[in-house]
Short mmCIF file of C-alpha atoms and ligand atoms in Angstrom, two decimals:
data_model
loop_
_atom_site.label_atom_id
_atom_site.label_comp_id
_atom_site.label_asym_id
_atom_site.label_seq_id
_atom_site.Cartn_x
_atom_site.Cartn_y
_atom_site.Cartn_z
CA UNK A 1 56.23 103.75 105.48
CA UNK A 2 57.77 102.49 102.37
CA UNK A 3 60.42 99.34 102.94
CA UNK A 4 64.10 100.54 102.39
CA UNK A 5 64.85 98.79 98.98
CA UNK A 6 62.01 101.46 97.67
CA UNK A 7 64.04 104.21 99.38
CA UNK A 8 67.81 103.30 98.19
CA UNK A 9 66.50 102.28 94.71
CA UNK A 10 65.44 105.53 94.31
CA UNK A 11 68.37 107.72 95.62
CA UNK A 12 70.62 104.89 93.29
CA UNK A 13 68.21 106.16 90.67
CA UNK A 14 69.53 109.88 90.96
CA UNK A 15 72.91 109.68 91.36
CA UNK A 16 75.29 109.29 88.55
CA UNK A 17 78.94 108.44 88.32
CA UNK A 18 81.26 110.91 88.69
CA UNK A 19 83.30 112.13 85.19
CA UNK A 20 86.66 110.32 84.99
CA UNK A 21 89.61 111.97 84.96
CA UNK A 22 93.29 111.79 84.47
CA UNK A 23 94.74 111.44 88.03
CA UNK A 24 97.97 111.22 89.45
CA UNK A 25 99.34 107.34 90.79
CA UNK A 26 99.94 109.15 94.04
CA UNK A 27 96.45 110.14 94.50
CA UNK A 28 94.74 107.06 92.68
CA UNK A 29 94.58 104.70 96.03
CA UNK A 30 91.02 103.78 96.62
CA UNK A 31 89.67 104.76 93.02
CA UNK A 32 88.16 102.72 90.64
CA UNK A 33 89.53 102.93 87.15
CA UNK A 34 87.70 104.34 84.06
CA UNK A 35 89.75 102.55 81.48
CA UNK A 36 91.46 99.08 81.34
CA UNK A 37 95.34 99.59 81.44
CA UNK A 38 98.27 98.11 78.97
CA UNK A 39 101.64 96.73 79.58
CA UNK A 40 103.51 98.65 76.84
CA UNK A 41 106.63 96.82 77.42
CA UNK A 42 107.15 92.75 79.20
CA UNK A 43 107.59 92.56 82.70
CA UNK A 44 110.60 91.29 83.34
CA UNK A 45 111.88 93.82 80.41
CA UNK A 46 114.96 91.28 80.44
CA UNK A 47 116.21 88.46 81.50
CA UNK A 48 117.61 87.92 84.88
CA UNK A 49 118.64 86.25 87.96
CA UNK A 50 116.11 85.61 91.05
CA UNK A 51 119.09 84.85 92.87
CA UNK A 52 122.80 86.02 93.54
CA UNK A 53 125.32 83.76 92.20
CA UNK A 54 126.76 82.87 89.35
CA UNK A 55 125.75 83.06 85.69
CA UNK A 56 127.18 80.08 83.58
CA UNK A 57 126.64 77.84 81.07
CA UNK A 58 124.96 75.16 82.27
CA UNK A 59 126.62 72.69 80.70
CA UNK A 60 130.01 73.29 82.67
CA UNK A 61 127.81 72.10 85.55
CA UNK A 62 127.79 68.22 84.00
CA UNK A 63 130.23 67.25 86.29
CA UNK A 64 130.21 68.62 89.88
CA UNK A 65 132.28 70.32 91.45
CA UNK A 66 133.95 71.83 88.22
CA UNK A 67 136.16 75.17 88.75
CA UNK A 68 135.18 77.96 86.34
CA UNK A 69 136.90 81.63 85.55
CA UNK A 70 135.02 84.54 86.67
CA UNK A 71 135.17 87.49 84.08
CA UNK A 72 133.43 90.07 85.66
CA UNK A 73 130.46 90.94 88.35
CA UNK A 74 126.82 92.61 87.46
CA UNK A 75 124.99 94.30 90.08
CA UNK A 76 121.33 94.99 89.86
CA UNK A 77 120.94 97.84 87.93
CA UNK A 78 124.31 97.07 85.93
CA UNK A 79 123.53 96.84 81.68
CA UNK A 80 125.38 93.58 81.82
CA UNK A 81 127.08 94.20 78.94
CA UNK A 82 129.33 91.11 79.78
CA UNK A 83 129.91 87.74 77.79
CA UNK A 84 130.58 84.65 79.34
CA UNK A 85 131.70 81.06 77.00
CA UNK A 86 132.93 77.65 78.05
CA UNK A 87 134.34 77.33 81.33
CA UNK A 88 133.40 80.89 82.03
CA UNK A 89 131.22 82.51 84.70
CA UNK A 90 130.07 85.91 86.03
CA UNK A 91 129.59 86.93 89.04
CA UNK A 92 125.78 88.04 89.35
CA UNK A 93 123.27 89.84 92.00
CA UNK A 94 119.68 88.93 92.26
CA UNK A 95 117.73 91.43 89.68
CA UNK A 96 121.22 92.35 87.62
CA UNK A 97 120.51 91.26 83.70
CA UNK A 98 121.86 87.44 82.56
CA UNK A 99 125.28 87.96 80.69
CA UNK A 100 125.30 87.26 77.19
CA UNK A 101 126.35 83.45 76.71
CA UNK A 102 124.71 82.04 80.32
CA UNK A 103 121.74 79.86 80.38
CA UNK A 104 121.43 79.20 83.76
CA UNK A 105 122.52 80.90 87.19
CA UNK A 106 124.25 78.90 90.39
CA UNK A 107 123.09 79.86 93.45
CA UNK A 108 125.83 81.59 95.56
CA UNK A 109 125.44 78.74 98.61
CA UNK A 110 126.42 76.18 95.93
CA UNK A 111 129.60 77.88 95.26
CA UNK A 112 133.75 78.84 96.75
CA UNK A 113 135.76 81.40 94.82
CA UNK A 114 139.23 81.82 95.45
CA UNK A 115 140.39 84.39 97.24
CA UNK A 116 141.24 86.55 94.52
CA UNK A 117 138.03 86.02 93.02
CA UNK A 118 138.70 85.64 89.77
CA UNK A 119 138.28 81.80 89.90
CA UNK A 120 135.41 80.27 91.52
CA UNK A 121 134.64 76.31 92.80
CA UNK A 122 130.97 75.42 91.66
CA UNK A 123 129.00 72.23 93.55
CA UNK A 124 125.85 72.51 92.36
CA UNK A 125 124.62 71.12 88.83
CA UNK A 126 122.12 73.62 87.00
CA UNK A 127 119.95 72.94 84.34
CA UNK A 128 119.38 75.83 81.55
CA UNK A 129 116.71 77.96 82.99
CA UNK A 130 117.80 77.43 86.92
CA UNK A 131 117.15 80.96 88.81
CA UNK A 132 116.54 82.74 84.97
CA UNK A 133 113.68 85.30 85.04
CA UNK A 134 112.79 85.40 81.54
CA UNK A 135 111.52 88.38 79.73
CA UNK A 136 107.64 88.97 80.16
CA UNK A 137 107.43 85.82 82.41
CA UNK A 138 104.60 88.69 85.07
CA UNK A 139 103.28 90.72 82.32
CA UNK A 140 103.43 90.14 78.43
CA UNK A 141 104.21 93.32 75.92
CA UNK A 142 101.25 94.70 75.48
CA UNK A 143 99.03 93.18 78.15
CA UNK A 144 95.83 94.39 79.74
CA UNK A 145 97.45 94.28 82.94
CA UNK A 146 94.01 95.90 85.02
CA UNK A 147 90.53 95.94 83.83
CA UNK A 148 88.19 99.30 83.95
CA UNK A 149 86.07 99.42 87.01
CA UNK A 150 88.15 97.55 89.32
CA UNK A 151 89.58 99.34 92.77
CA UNK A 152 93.23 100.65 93.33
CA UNK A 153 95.01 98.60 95.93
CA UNK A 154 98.68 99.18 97.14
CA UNK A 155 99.52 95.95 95.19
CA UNK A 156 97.79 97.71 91.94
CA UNK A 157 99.58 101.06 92.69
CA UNK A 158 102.80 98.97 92.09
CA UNK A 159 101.62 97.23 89.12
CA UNK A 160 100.60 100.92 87.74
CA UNK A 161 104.18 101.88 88.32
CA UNK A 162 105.80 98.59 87.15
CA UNK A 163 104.13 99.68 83.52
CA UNK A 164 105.00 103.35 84.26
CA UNK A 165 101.14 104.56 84.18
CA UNK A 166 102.13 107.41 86.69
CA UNK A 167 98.47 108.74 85.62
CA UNK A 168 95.58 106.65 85.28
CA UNK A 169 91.95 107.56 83.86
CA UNK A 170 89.63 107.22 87.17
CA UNK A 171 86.41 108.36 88.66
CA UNK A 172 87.78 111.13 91.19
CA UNK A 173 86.85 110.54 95.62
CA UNK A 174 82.84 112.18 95.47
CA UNK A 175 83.88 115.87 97.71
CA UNK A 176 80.73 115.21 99.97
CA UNK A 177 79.79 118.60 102.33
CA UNK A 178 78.64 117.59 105.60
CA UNK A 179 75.89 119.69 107.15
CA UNK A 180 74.69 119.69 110.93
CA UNK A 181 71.47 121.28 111.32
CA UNK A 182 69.92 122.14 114.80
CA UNK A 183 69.36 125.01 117.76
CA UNK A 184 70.68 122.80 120.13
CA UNK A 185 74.60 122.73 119.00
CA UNK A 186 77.50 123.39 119.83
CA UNK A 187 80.54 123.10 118.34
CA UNK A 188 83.34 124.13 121.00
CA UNK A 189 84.46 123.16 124.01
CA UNK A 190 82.12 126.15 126.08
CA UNK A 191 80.10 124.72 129.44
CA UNK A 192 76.85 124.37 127.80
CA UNK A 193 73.60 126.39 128.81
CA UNK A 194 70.33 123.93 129.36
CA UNK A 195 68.55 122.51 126.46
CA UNK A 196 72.23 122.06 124.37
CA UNK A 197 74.36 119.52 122.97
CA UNK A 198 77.32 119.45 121.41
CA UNK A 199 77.26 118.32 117.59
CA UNK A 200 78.42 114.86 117.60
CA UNK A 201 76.82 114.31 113.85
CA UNK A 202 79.27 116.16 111.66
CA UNK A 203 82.17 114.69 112.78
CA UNK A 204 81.20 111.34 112.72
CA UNK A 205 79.77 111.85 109.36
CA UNK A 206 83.20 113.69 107.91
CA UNK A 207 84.88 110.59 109.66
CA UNK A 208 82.84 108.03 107.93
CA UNK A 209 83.00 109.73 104.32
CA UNK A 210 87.18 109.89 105.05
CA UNK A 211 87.02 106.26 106.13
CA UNK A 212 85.06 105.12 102.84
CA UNK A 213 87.72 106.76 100.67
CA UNK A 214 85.44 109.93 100.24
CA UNK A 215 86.60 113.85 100.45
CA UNK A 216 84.91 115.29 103.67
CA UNK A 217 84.07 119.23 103.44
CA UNK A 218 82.56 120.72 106.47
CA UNK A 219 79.79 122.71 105.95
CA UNK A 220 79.49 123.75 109.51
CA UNK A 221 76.36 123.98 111.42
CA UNK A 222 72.99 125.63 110.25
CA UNK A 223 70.27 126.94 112.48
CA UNK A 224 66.83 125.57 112.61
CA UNK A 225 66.26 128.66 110.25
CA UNK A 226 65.17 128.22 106.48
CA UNK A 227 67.45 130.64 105.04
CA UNK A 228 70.80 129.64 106.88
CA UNK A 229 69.99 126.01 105.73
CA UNK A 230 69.28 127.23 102.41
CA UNK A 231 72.76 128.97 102.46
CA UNK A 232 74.23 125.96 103.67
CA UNK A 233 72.71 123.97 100.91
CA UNK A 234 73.78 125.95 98.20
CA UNK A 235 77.11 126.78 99.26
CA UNK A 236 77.58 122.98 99.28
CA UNK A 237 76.10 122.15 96.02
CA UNK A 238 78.16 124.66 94.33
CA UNK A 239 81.50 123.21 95.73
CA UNK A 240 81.01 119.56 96.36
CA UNK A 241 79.54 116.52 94.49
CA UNK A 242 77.24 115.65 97.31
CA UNK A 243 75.95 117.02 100.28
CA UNK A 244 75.05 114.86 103.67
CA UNK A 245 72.74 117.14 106.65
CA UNK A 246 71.28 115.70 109.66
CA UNK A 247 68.50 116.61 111.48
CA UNK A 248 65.52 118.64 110.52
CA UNK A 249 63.98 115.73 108.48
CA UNK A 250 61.08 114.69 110.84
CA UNK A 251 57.44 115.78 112.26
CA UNK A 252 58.85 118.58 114.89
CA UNK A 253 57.90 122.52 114.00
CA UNK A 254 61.20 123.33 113.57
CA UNK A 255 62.51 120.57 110.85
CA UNK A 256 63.63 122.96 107.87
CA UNK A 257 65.42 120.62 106.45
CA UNK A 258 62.65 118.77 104.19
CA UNK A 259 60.82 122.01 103.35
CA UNK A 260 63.93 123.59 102.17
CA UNK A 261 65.05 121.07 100.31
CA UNK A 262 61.49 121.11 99.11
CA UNK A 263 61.76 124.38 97.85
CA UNK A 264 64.89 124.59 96.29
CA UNK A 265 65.41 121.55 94.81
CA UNK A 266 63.58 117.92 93.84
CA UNK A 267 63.03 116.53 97.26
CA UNK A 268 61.48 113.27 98.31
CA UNK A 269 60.46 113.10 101.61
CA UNK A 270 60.60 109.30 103.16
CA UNK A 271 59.48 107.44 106.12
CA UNK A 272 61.20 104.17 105.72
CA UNK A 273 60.13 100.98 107.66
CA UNK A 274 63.52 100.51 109.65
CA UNK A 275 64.75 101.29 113.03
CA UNK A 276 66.41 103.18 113.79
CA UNK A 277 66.99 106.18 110.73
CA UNK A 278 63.46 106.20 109.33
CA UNK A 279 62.85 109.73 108.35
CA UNK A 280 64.79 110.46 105.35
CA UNK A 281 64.82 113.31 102.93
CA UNK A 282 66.69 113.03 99.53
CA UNK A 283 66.77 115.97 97.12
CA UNK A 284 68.84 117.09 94.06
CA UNK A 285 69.92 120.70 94.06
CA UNK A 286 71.43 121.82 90.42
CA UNK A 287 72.03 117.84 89.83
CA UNK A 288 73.84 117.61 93.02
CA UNK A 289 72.77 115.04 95.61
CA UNK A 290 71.67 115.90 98.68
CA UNK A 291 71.13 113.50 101.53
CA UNK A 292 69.19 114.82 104.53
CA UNK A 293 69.21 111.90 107.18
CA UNK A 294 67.98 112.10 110.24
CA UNK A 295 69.49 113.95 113.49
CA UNK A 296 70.07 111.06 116.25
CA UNK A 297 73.56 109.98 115.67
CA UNK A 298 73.13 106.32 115.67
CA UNK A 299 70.47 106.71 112.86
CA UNK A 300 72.57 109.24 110.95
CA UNK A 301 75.14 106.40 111.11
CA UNK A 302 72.68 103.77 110.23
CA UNK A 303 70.74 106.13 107.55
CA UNK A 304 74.68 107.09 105.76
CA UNK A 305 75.85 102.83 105.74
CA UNK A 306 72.33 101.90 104.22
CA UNK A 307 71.39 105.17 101.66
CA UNK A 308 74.45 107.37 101.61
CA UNK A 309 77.31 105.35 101.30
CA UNK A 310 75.97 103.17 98.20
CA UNK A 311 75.14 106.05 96.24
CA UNK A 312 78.07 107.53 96.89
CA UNK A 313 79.94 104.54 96.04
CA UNK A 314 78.17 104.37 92.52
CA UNK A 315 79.38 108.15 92.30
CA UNK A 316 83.02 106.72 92.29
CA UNK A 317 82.76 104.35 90.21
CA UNK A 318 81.78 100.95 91.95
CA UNK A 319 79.65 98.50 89.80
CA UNK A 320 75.89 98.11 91.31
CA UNK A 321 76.98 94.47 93.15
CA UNK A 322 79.54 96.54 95.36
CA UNK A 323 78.03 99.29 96.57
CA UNK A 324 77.35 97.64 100.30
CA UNK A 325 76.33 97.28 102.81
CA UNK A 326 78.18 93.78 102.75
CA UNK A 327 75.56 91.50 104.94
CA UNK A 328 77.02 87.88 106.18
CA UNK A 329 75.48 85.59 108.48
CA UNK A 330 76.50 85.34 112.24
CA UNK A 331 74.63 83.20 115.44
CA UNK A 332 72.66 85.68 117.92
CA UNK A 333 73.36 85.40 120.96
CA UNK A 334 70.72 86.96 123.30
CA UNK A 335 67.47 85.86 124.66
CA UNK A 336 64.21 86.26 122.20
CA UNK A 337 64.00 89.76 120.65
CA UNK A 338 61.37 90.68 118.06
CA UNK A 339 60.78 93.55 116.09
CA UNK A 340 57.52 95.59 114.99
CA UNK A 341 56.86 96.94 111.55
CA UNK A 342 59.69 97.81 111.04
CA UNK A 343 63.24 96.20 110.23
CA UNK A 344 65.25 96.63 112.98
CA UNK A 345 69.34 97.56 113.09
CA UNK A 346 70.67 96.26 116.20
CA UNK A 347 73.48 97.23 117.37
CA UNK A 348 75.66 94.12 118.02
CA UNK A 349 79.13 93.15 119.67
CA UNK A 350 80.56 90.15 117.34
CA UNK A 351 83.21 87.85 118.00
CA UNK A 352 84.56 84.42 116.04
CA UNK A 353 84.50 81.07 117.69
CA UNK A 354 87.38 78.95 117.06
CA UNK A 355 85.66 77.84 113.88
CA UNK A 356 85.74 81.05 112.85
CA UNK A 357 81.73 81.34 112.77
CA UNK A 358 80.61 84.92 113.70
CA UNK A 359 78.72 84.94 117.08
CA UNK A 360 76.96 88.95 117.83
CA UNK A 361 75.01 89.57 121.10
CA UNK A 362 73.67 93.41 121.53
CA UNK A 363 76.28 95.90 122.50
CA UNK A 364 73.87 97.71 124.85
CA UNK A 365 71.32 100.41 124.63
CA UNK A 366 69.42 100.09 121.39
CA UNK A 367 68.15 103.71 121.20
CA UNK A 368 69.03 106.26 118.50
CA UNK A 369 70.56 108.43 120.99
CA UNK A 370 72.60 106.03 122.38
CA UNK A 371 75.99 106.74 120.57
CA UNK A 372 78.26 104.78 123.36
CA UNK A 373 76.86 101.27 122.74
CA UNK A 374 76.59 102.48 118.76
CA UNK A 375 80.62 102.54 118.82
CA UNK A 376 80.55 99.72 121.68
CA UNK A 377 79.04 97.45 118.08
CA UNK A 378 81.38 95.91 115.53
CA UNK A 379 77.95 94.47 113.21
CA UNK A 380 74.33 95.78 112.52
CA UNK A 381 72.14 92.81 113.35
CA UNK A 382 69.07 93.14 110.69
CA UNK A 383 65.97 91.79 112.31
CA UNK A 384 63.83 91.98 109.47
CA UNK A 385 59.69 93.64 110.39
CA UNK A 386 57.20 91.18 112.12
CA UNK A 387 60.18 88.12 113.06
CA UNK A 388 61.41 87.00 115.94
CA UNK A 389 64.72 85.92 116.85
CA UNK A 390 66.34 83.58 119.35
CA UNK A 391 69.71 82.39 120.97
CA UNK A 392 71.15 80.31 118.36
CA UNK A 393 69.57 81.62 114.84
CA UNK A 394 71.02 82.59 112.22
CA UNK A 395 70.90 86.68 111.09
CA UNK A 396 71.52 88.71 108.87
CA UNK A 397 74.69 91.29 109.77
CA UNK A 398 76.28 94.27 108.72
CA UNK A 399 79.91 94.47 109.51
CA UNK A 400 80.83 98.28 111.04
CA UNK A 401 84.32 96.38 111.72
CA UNK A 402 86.29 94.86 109.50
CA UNK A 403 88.93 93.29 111.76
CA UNK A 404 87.48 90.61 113.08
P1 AMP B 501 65.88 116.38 114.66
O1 AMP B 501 65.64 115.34 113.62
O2 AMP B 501 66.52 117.60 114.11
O3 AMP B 501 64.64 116.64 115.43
O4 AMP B 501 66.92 115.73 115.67
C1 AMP B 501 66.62 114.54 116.36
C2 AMP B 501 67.50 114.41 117.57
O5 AMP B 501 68.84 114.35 117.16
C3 AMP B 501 67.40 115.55 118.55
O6 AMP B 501 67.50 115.05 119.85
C4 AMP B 501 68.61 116.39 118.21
O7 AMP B 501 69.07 117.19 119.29
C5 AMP B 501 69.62 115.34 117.84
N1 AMP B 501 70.61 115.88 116.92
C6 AMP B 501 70.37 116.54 115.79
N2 AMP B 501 71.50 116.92 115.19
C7 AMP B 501 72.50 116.49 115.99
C8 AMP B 501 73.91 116.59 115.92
N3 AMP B 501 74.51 117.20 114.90
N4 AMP B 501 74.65 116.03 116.90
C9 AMP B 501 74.04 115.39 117.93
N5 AMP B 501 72.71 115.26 118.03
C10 AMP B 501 71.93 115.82 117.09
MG1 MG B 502 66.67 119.46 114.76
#
């Protein structure tokens, strides 16, 4: 057995980041960006009022309350193309551009105008500057408003659009194929015949690559037969950037997986020292990655979070300290368990305690097979090989959910 930093440095070793490419705003959520990008113009591109009001000079507001004329009223969007002097004002919506001649803007609670509105009753002294948003006061002409290799969030899909970048330079979602492999399934809704299942694996894996911002393409199921997974394999390396099978990677007579992979491309055949998800195959056909994890769903789960999903978060772009998993400490809660050789993955239930420290206690069955308690678990509990652990220590977690 070799211990899983040997395994995932090497699959980190093969994988490469995707080519950037130009890609529409609309489509850019979730990507990391190849290039830094520039403010070509200051944000505010004018100046204006943060509040609705009245533009004026401030120095009419000396002595409150002062009446002033009102020449004229800019909406947001207006050009403003309005003067105000002395004893003037201008009626003014939050966002519309500062008259020529104001300095400072009174806040619309501060004021009365007359009923014809052409006169209006101010209260409220203003310095120059009061509610003015000044030209590049968020982003200067010019600025590097986002640095290359950093995520797009809704907040950063605004700021793209605030500078009009409606196409940015980023490393495109990996398209990862998703292969089941087995006898045993089935894939419809049919009363199954002794000795089947139903394919859980390449659903939840599709479902996991869509939930880490991937492209899922479903590469159906192959028989335990060399030449339909060879099929499979090569369809999928000619169409995606990365393929994921399960199954067929350990000691039975009918595992294909390894030897095909063997054959056809530049496999690596690994028993890793963690529980569950220790036989793992990795292999590049025609420089595309494929990932043959094992066929028990909770280990397929546990083998994609701990192999699959950093290397395919390098493919996209993410620097080497963000690839996951992200580990944080949190108190066990169960009686004395221990491990073997092996680093074990227990499935835990977590919850904070009103200090907000993470508690986890096991979510039930611990087998590999055991997919109910696997989605009963909102952590991974890492009991590293050889260690004990008790009520009260401090471990290791993964986090499978992010809300609490
Ligand atoms: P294997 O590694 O192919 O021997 O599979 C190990 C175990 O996982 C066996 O019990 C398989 O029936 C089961 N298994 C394999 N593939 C799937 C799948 N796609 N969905 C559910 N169980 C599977
Ligand atoms: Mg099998």
């Amino acid at each position: 057995m070799i211990p899983l930093s040997e395994a995932r440095d090497h699959v980190l070793s093969k994988v490469e980041q995707l080519a950037p490419r130009q890609i529409a705003l609309e489509q850019a959520l979730g990507l990391v960006l190849a290039e830094p990008v520039h403010a070509s113009d200051p944000i505010p591109g004018f100046a204006n009022t943060a509040m609705d009001g009245y533009a004026v000079q401030a120095a009419d507001t000396n002595d409150v309350p002062v009446e002033l004329a009102v020449v004229g009223t800019i909406g947001a969007g207006h050009d403003g193309n309005l003067s105000i002097g002395p004893g003037q004002s201008a009626r003014i919506m939050t966002g519309a551009p500062l008259p020529e001649g104001a300095d400072a803007v009174v806040k619309v609670e501060s004021t009365s105008p007359n009923d014809a509105g052409d006169r209006v009753r101010v209260q409220e002294r203003v310095e120059p500057g009061n509610h003015i948003r000044y030209p590049g006061e968020d982003v200067a002409a010019g600025e590097r408003v986002l640095e290359a290799g950093l995520m797009v969030t809704p907040g950063r899909v605004g700021l793209l659009a605030s500078v009009g970048a409606y196409e940015v330079a980023a490393f495109p979602r990996p398209r990862v194929g998703v292969l089941s492999t087995g006898d045993e399934l089935v894939d419809t809704a049919v009363p199954l015949w002794r000795g089947q299942i139903r394919d859980t694996n390449r659903r939840i894996l599709l479902s996991l690559v869509t939930e880490a911002g991937f492209e899922g393409v479903d590469l159906g199921i192959a028989r335990d037969c060399p030449s339909e997974i060879e099929r499979a394999f090569r369809i999928g390396a000619a169409d995606c950037d990365a393929v994921l099978s399960s199954g067929g990677v350990s000691m039975g007579d009918y595992d294909y997986v390894k030897v095909v992979l063997d054959q056809i491309g530049d496999m690596r055949w690994m028993q890793i020292a963690i529980k569950p998800a220790k036989p793992f195959a990795f292999g590049v056909i025609d420089s595309v990655p494929v990932f043959g994890l094992p066929g028990n769903p909770v280990s397929s789960m546990v083998s994609f979070e701990l192999l699959a999903k950093p290397a395919l978060r390098l493919m996209a772009g993410f620097g080497a300290d963000d690839l996951g998993p992200n580990i944080v400490k949190a108190v066990f809660g169960d009686d004395r368990y221990h491990s073997d050789t092996r680093t074990h993955y227990m499935r835990m239930a977590a919850r904070r305690d009103s200090s907000g420290a993470l508690h986890v206690t096991s979510s039930g069955g611990q087998g590999s097979h055991q997919l109910a308690a696997m989605t009963r678990a909102d952590a991974l509990a890492i009991i590293p090989a050889n260690m004990a652990v008790s009520r009260g220590d401090l471990v290791d977690v993964i986090m499978l959910n992010t809300r609490i």
